[in-house]
Backbone as JSON, one array per atom type, in Angstrom:
{
  "sequence": "MQKMKGLLIAMLLLAGILAGCSETPVENKGSTTEGASTSAVNMDATDPDWPRTFKDALGKESVIEKKPEKIAGLWYFYPEILVALGEPPAASTEKEYLSSLSYLKGKLDSTEDLGDKTAPNVEKILSIAPDYILATEYHEKMYDSLEKSCASHYVKNQGYL",
  "N": [[-10.86, -42.28, 39.2], [-8.89, -40.37, 38.66], [-9.0, -40.34, 35.87], [-11.52, -39.25, 35.56], [-11.21, -36.64, 36.58], [-9.42, -35.61, 34.68], [-10.98, -35.75, 32.36], [-13.03, -33.97, 33.09], [-11.6, -31.54, 33.31], [-10.69, -31.27, 30.7], [-13.16, -30.95, 29.39], [-14.05, -28.55, 30.54], [-12.09, -26.8, 29.58], [-12.55, -26.99, 26.8], [-15.2, -25.98, 26.72], [-14.68, -23.35, 27.57], [-13.05, -22.43, 25.45], [-14.85, -22.63, 23.28], [-16.8, -20.86, 24.15], [-15.38, -18.46, 24.09], [-14.93, -18.22, 21.34], [-17.45, -17.79, 20.38], [-18.21, -15.21, 20.66], [-19.65, -12.13, 19.55], [-18.36, -10.53, 16.68], [-16.39, -7.51, 16.62], [-17.68, -4.5, 15.27], [-16.82, -3.54, 12.0], [-15.66, -0.52, 11.14], [-14.95, 0.41, 8.65], [-16.47, -0.87, 6.78], [-19.5, -1.38, 4.86], [-23.03, -1.95, 5.0], [-24.48, -2.13, 2.73], [-23.09, -3.21, 0.66], [-21.42, -1.58, -0.8], [-18.15, -0.65, -1.73], [-15.57, 0.45, 0.42], [-12.56, 2.13, 1.17], [-9.92, 1.1, 3.36], [-8.64, 3.17, 4.48], [-9.52, 6.52, 4.76], [-9.28, 8.31, 1.99], [-10.29, 10.53, 0.76], [-10.49, 13.56, -1.03], [-11.76, 15.69, 0.22], [-11.4, 15.25, 2.82], [-10.64, 16.26, 6.11], [-8.01, 15.89, 6.77], [-6.31, 16.73, 4.8], [-4.3, 19.44, 3.78], [-1.39, 17.26, 3.88], [1.68, 16.71, 5.57], [4.74, 15.34, 4.64], [7.72, 13.69, 5.4], [10.5, 12.56, 3.77], [12.86, 9.8, 3.41], [15.22, 10.97, 2.81], [15.18, 13.28, 4.16], [13.83, 15.37, 3.04], [11.11, 17.55, 3.15], [7.72, 17.41, 2.26], [4.68, 18.9, 1.22], [1.61, 17.55, 0.85], [-0.95, 18.53, -0.91], [-3.53, 17.69, -1.76], [-5.54, 14.73, -2.29], [-3.66, 12.35, -4.01], [-3.95, 11.64, -7.48], [-2.72, 10.1, -9.41], [-0.45, 7.64, -8.89], [2.78, 6.28, -8.92], [4.33, 3.23, -8.4], [7.43, 1.98, -7.59], [8.48, -0.32, -6.54], [7.82, -3.74, -5.7], [6.02, -4.08, -3.47], [4.54, -1.77, -3.14], [2.33, -1.5, -5.05], [0.74, -3.62, -4.07], [0.0, -2.7, -1.53], [-1.34, -0.3, -2.19], [-3.48, -1.28, -3.72], [-4.79, -2.74, -1.76], [-5.7, -0.64, -0.23], [-7.62, 0.32, -1.84], [-6.88, 1.96, -3.9], [-5.57, 1.59, -6.67], [-2.35, 1.67, -8.29], [-1.31, 4.07, -10.83], [0.82, 3.43, -12.33], [3.34, 0.87, -12.38], [6.22, -1.06, -11.47], [7.23, -4.4, -12.4], [4.72, -5.42, -13.25], [3.67, -7.61, -14.69], [4.45, -9.86, -13.16], [3.17, -9.18, -10.67], [0.47, -9.13, -11.47], [0.04, -11.8, -11.81], [-0.36, -12.83, -9.33], [-2.79, -14.29, -7.23], [-4.41, -12.71, -5.52], [-4.24, -10.23, -6.68], [-5.17, -10.41, -9.22], [-6.65, -9.0, -12.05], [-6.84, -6.54, -10.83], [-4.93, -4.75, -11.46], [-5.25, -4.05, -14.04], [-5.58, -1.54, -15.35], [-3.22, -0.36, -14.79], [-0.1, 0.99, -15.76], [2.81, -0.55, -17.11], [6.04, -0.35, -15.85], [8.37, -1.7, -16.23], [11.35, -3.31, -15.01], [11.94, -3.56, -11.49], [14.38, -2.65, -10.47], [15.42, -1.06, -12.4], [13.55, 1.0, -13.52], [11.58, 2.28, -16.28], [12.26, 5.43, -17.08], [11.45, 7.22, -19.03], [8.88, 6.31, -19.6], [7.66, 6.78, -17.13], [7.78, 9.53, -17.15], [6.03, 10.09, -19.28], [3.62, 9.32, -18.17], [3.32, 11.05, -16.06], [2.99, 11.03, -13.06], [1.4, 11.98, -9.95], [2.67, 11.4, -7.59], [5.62, 9.5, -6.81], [6.44, 6.43, -5.57], [9.21, 5.04, -4.1], [12.26, 3.2, -3.38], [15.35, 2.84, -1.51], [16.93, 1.79, -3.51], [16.5, 3.3, -5.75], [17.74, 5.7, -5.43], [19.85, 6.83, -6.9], [18.53, 7.66, -9.1], [17.12, 9.83, -8.34], [17.04, 12.67, -9.11], [16.15, 12.53, -11.8], [13.69, 11.25, -11.47], [12.36, 13.06, -9.84], [12.02, 15.21, -11.54], [10.25, 14.12, -13.39], [7.92, 13.82, -12.1], [4.7, 15.01, -11.33], [4.12, 16.27, -8.89], [5.8, 15.65, -6.39], [8.73, 13.66, -5.75], [8.63, 10.82, -3.89], [10.71, 9.39, -1.73], [11.56, 6.53, 0.04], [12.16, 4.29, 2.75], [11.05, 1.75, 2.42], [8.73, 1.79, 3.82], [5.39, 2.85, 4.2]],
  "CA": [[-11.03, -40.94, 39.69], [-7.92, -39.55, 37.92], [-9.55, -40.16, 34.51], [-12.68, -38.39, 35.66], [-10.7, -35.26, 36.71], [-8.84, -35.26, 33.38], [-12.1, -35.55, 31.46], [-13.71, -32.76, 33.53], [-10.73, -30.41, 32.96], [-10.72, -31.15, 29.23], [-14.48, -30.42, 29.01], [-14.06, -27.14, 30.92], [-11.24, -26.06, 28.61], [-13.28, -26.94, 25.56], [-16.31, -25.05, 26.9], [-14.08, -22.0, 27.61], [-12.63, -22.08, 24.09], [-16.04, -22.44, 22.49], [-17.45, -19.62, 24.63], [-14.57, -17.35, 23.58], [-15.08, -18.14, 19.89], [-18.83, -17.47, 20.0], [-18.49, -13.79, 20.87], [-19.96, -11.36, 18.36], [-17.19, -9.74, 16.29], [-16.48, -6.06, 16.67], [-18.13, -3.95, 13.98], [-15.77, -2.93, 11.18], [-16.12, 0.81, 10.78], [-14.64, 0.67, 7.26], [-17.35, -1.61, 5.89], [-20.86, -0.92, 4.74], [-23.99, -3.04, 4.93], [-25.13, -2.12, 1.44], [-22.22, -3.82, -0.3], [-20.57, -0.62, -1.46], [-16.83, -0.8, -1.22], [-14.91, 1.62, 0.96], [-11.18, 1.82, 1.46], [-9.62, 1.0, 4.79], [-8.16, 4.51, 4.89], [-10.29, 7.53, 4.06], [-8.37, 9.13, 1.17], [-11.13, 11.49, 0.06], [-9.87, 14.89, -1.09], [-12.45, 16.6, 1.13], [-11.03, 14.82, 4.16], [-9.98, 17.35, 6.81], [-6.6, 15.62, 6.94], [-5.55, 17.35, 3.72], [-3.06, 18.9, 3.27], [-0.58, 16.44, 4.77], [3.12, 16.93, 5.41], [5.46, 14.08, 4.61], [9.17, 13.82, 5.37], [11.01, 11.35, 3.18], [14.04, 9.23, 4.04], [16.36, 11.87, 2.57], [14.99, 14.44, 4.99], [13.05, 16.39, 2.36], [9.73, 17.66, 3.6], [6.8, 17.77, 1.17], [3.32, 19.09, 1.62], [0.69, 16.95, -0.09], [-2.1, 19.43, -0.81], [-4.78, 16.99, -1.96], [-5.4, 13.32, -2.56], [-3.03, 12.09, -5.29], [-4.82, 10.9, -8.44], [-1.86, 9.13, -10.12], [0.72, 7.25, -8.1], [3.63, 5.26, -9.53], [5.04, 2.42, -7.42], [8.61, 1.41, -8.26], [8.89, -1.56, -5.88], [6.7, -4.68, -5.76], [5.02, -4.06, -2.39], [3.69, -0.57, -3.21], [1.01, -1.81, -5.65], [-0.03, -4.47, -3.17], [-0.55, -1.83, -0.46], [-2.29, 0.62, -2.79], [-4.68, -2.05, -4.09], [-5.46, -3.04, -0.49], [-6.31, 0.6, 0.22], [-8.62, 0.69, -2.82], [-6.29, 2.99, -4.75], [-4.52, 0.94, -7.49], [-1.4, 2.63, -8.85], [-1.42, 4.38, -12.25], [1.96, 2.77, -12.96], [4.07, 0.03, -11.43], [7.2, -2.02, -11.99], [6.89, -5.81, -12.18], [3.27, -5.6, -13.41], [3.35, -9.0, -15.14], [4.54, -10.73, -11.95], [2.13, -8.83, -9.71], [-0.82, -9.54, -12.02], [-0.08, -13.25, -11.73], [-0.74, -13.19, -7.97], [-4.21, -14.5, -7.2], [-5.12, -11.62, -4.88], [-4.16, -9.01, -7.49], [-5.7, -10.66, -10.56], [-7.63, -8.06, -12.52], [-6.85, -5.26, -10.08], [-3.89, -3.9, -12.01], [-5.48, -3.98, -15.49], [-5.41, -0.18, -15.84], [-1.89, 0.08, -14.37], [0.93, 0.94, -16.78], [3.99, -1.3, -16.7], [7.28, 0.46, -15.88], [9.54, -2.56, -16.38], [12.02, -3.93, -13.88], [11.95, -2.74, -10.28], [15.68, -2.06, -10.17], [15.73, -0.11, -13.46], [12.28, 1.38, -14.16], [11.64, 3.1, -17.48], [12.05, 6.81, -16.7], [10.65, 7.85, -20.09], [7.48, 5.92, -19.4], [7.19, 7.51, -15.95], [7.59, 10.91, -17.6], [4.82, 10.15, -20.11], [2.44, 9.13, -17.3], [3.29, 12.22, -15.17], [2.28, 10.75, -11.81], [1.41, 13.0, -8.89], [3.72, 10.96, -6.66], [6.34, 8.28, -7.13], [6.9, 5.74, -4.35], [10.42, 4.33, -4.44], [13.09, 2.74, -2.25], [16.75, 3.25, -1.55], [17.51, 1.33, -4.79], [16.26, 4.31, -6.77], [18.33, 6.95, -5.0], [20.65, 7.4, -7.96], [17.6, 8.2, -10.09], [16.29, 10.84, -7.66], [16.82, 13.88, -9.91], [15.32, 12.2, -12.97], [12.36, 10.95, -10.99], [11.76, 14.28, -9.34], [11.61, 16.02, -12.69], [9.16, 13.46, -14.12], [6.77, 13.74, -11.22], [3.88, 16.22, -11.32], [4.17, 16.93, -7.58], [7.09, 15.4, -5.73], [9.22, 12.31, -5.71], [8.61, 10.4, -2.49], [11.62, 8.3, -1.5], [11.18, 5.94, 1.3], [12.97, 3.11, 3.09], [10.23, 0.55, 2.41], [7.56, 1.95, 4.69], [4.45, 3.91, 3.74]],
  "C": [[-10.13, -39.98, 38.91], [-8.44, -39.26, 36.5], [-10.72, -39.2, 34.5], [-12.26, -36.93, 35.79], [-10.14, -34.77, 35.37], [-9.93, -34.95, 32.38], [-12.85, -34.24, 31.8], [-12.91, -31.53, 33.13], [-10.76, -30.19, 31.45], [-12.04, -30.55, 28.75], [-14.59, -28.96, 29.38], [-13.23, -26.3, 29.97], [-11.93, -25.9, 27.29], [-14.43, -25.97, 25.62], [-15.79, -23.6, 26.92], [-13.66, -21.55, 26.22], [-13.84, -21.78, 23.23], [-16.76, -21.15, 22.89], [-16.69, -18.41, 24.1], [-14.75, -17.15, 22.08], [-16.5, -17.71, 19.5], [-19.16, -16.03, 20.17], [-18.76, -13.08, 19.56], [-18.78, -10.51, 17.98], [-17.45, -8.26, 16.37], [-16.83, -5.52, 15.3], [-16.97, -3.27, 13.29], [-16.26, -1.6, 10.7], [-15.85, 1.14, 9.3], [-15.56, -0.03, 6.3], [-18.76, -1.02, 5.9], [-21.78, -2.13, 4.66], [-24.66, -3.12, 3.58], [-24.26, -2.69, 0.34], [-21.31, -2.86, -1.06], [-19.17, -0.76, -0.88], [-16.29, 0.52, -0.7], [-13.47, 1.23, 1.27], [-10.96, 1.81, 2.97], [-9.16, 2.36, 5.35], [-8.96, 5.54, 4.09], [-9.33, 8.45, 3.29], [-9.15, 10.09, 0.31], [-10.46, 12.84, 0.1], [-10.52, 15.9, -0.18], [-12.16, 16.24, 2.59], [-10.3, 15.96, 4.86], [-8.49, 17.11, 7.03], [-5.71, 16.16, 5.84], [-5.4, 18.83, 4.0], [-2.3, 18.12, 4.33], [0.9, 16.72, 4.51], [3.8, 15.6, 5.57], [6.95, 14.37, 4.58], [9.74, 12.53, 4.88], [12.3, 10.93, 3.86], [15.29, 10.09, 3.8], [16.26, 13.15, 3.38], [14.23, 15.58, 4.31], [11.63, 16.38, 2.86], [8.85, 18.13, 2.46], [5.43, 17.94, 1.78], [2.44, 18.51, 0.5], [-0.63, 17.68, 0.07], [-3.46, 18.71, -0.87], [-4.51, 15.53, -2.27], [-4.76, 13.11, -3.94], [-3.95, 11.27, -6.2], [-4.03, 9.83, -9.15], [-0.63, 8.89, -9.29], [1.47, 6.17, -8.88], [4.37, 4.54, -8.4], [6.21, 1.71, -8.08], [9.13, 0.16, -7.57], [7.65, -2.42, -5.73], [5.66, -4.54, -4.67], [4.14, -2.8, -2.44], [2.33, -0.86, -3.9], [0.13, -2.68, -4.78], [-0.73, -3.63, -2.11], [-1.63, -0.9, -1.04], [-3.58, -0.07, -3.2], [-5.48, -2.38, -2.8], [-6.19, -1.83, 0.06], [-7.41, 1.07, -0.76], [-8.18, 1.77, -3.8], [-5.21, 2.37, -5.62], [-3.63, 1.99, -8.13], [-1.67, 2.89, -10.35], [-0.3, 3.67, -13.01], [2.71, 1.96, -11.92], [5.14, -0.77, -12.18], [6.67, -3.4, -11.71], [5.39, -6.11, -12.34], [2.91, -7.01, -13.78], [3.39, -9.94, -13.95], [3.39, -10.45, -10.98], [0.73, -9.28, -10.17], [-1.04, -11.05, -11.95], [-0.48, -13.72, -10.32], [-2.25, -13.22, -7.83], [-4.98, -13.32, -6.58], [-5.04, -10.29, -5.61], [-4.7, -9.2, -8.9], [-6.8, -9.68, -10.91], [-7.6, -6.69, -11.86], [-5.8, -4.29, -10.57], [-4.07, -3.74, -13.52], [-5.23, -2.6, -16.06], [-4.05, 0.41, -15.48], [-0.9, -0.07, -15.5], [2.15, 0.2, -16.24], [5.24, -0.46, -16.89], [8.53, -0.4, -16.02], [10.04, -3.13, -15.08], [12.1, -3.01, -12.68], [13.28, -2.08, -10.0], [16.09, -1.04, -11.25], [14.43, 0.28, -14.2], [12.5, 2.33, -15.34], [11.26, 4.54, -17.16], [11.22, 7.55, -17.76], [9.19, 7.55, -19.96], [6.89, 6.64, -18.21], [6.88, 8.94, -16.36], [6.31, 11.03, -18.42], [3.53, 10.02, -19.28], [2.25, 10.37, -16.4], [2.5, 11.95, -13.89], [2.37, 11.9, -10.81], [2.54, 12.67, -7.91], [4.31, 9.65, -7.11], [6.81, 7.69, -5.81], [8.07, 4.84, -4.76], [11.15, 3.88, -3.2], [14.49, 3.24, -2.41], [17.46, 2.79, -2.86], [17.37, 2.36, -5.89], [16.91, 5.67, -6.45], [19.16, 7.63, -6.07], [19.79, 8.05, -9.05], [16.8, 9.39, -9.55], [16.0, 12.04, -8.52], [15.92, 13.64, -11.1], [13.87, 11.94, -12.56], [11.62, 12.21, -10.5], [11.27, 15.16, -10.46], [10.42, 15.42, -13.43], [7.88, 13.41, -13.34], [6.03, 15.08, -11.21], [3.98, 16.96, -10.0], [5.55, 16.78, -6.98], [7.44, 13.94, -5.85], [9.27, 11.9, -4.24], [9.55, 9.2, -2.38], [11.42, 7.8, -0.1], [12.01, 4.68, 1.53], [12.15, 1.83, 3.13], [9.01, 0.63, 3.29], [6.7, 3.04, 4.1], [4.11, 4.82, 4.86]]
}
């Protein structure tokens, strides 16, 4: 009798788990049925969310008038995030390492290499003239140089987008 109760409880649990797994998934609003790719975040310049106001970690407030066309990422996680959003960076540090990651293979081909993440090549950044530069607290000493090389503003951040 004890074995029968145990078997019955196990079967009920299994049936409950299977029933929970068979539910139809919620529709992803960011996907299309025609195979066209869309980014997870609508970054279209005609989006009513433009202009946007951003306050950086230094307390400087910047108004981003329109969707940035060229973004430079000075730390390894910025290109990962930008690629995931469907907006690969124009320039990035650690490009060789990032390009070796299976999920980024071929996605940074048009990205310029800025060298090491702790000492990016400021002259190269200047030649690219990005709209925005995403950096971390490690680049605080370079703030003035980076701000001058950026077409719009230098965006300093504590590791969060």
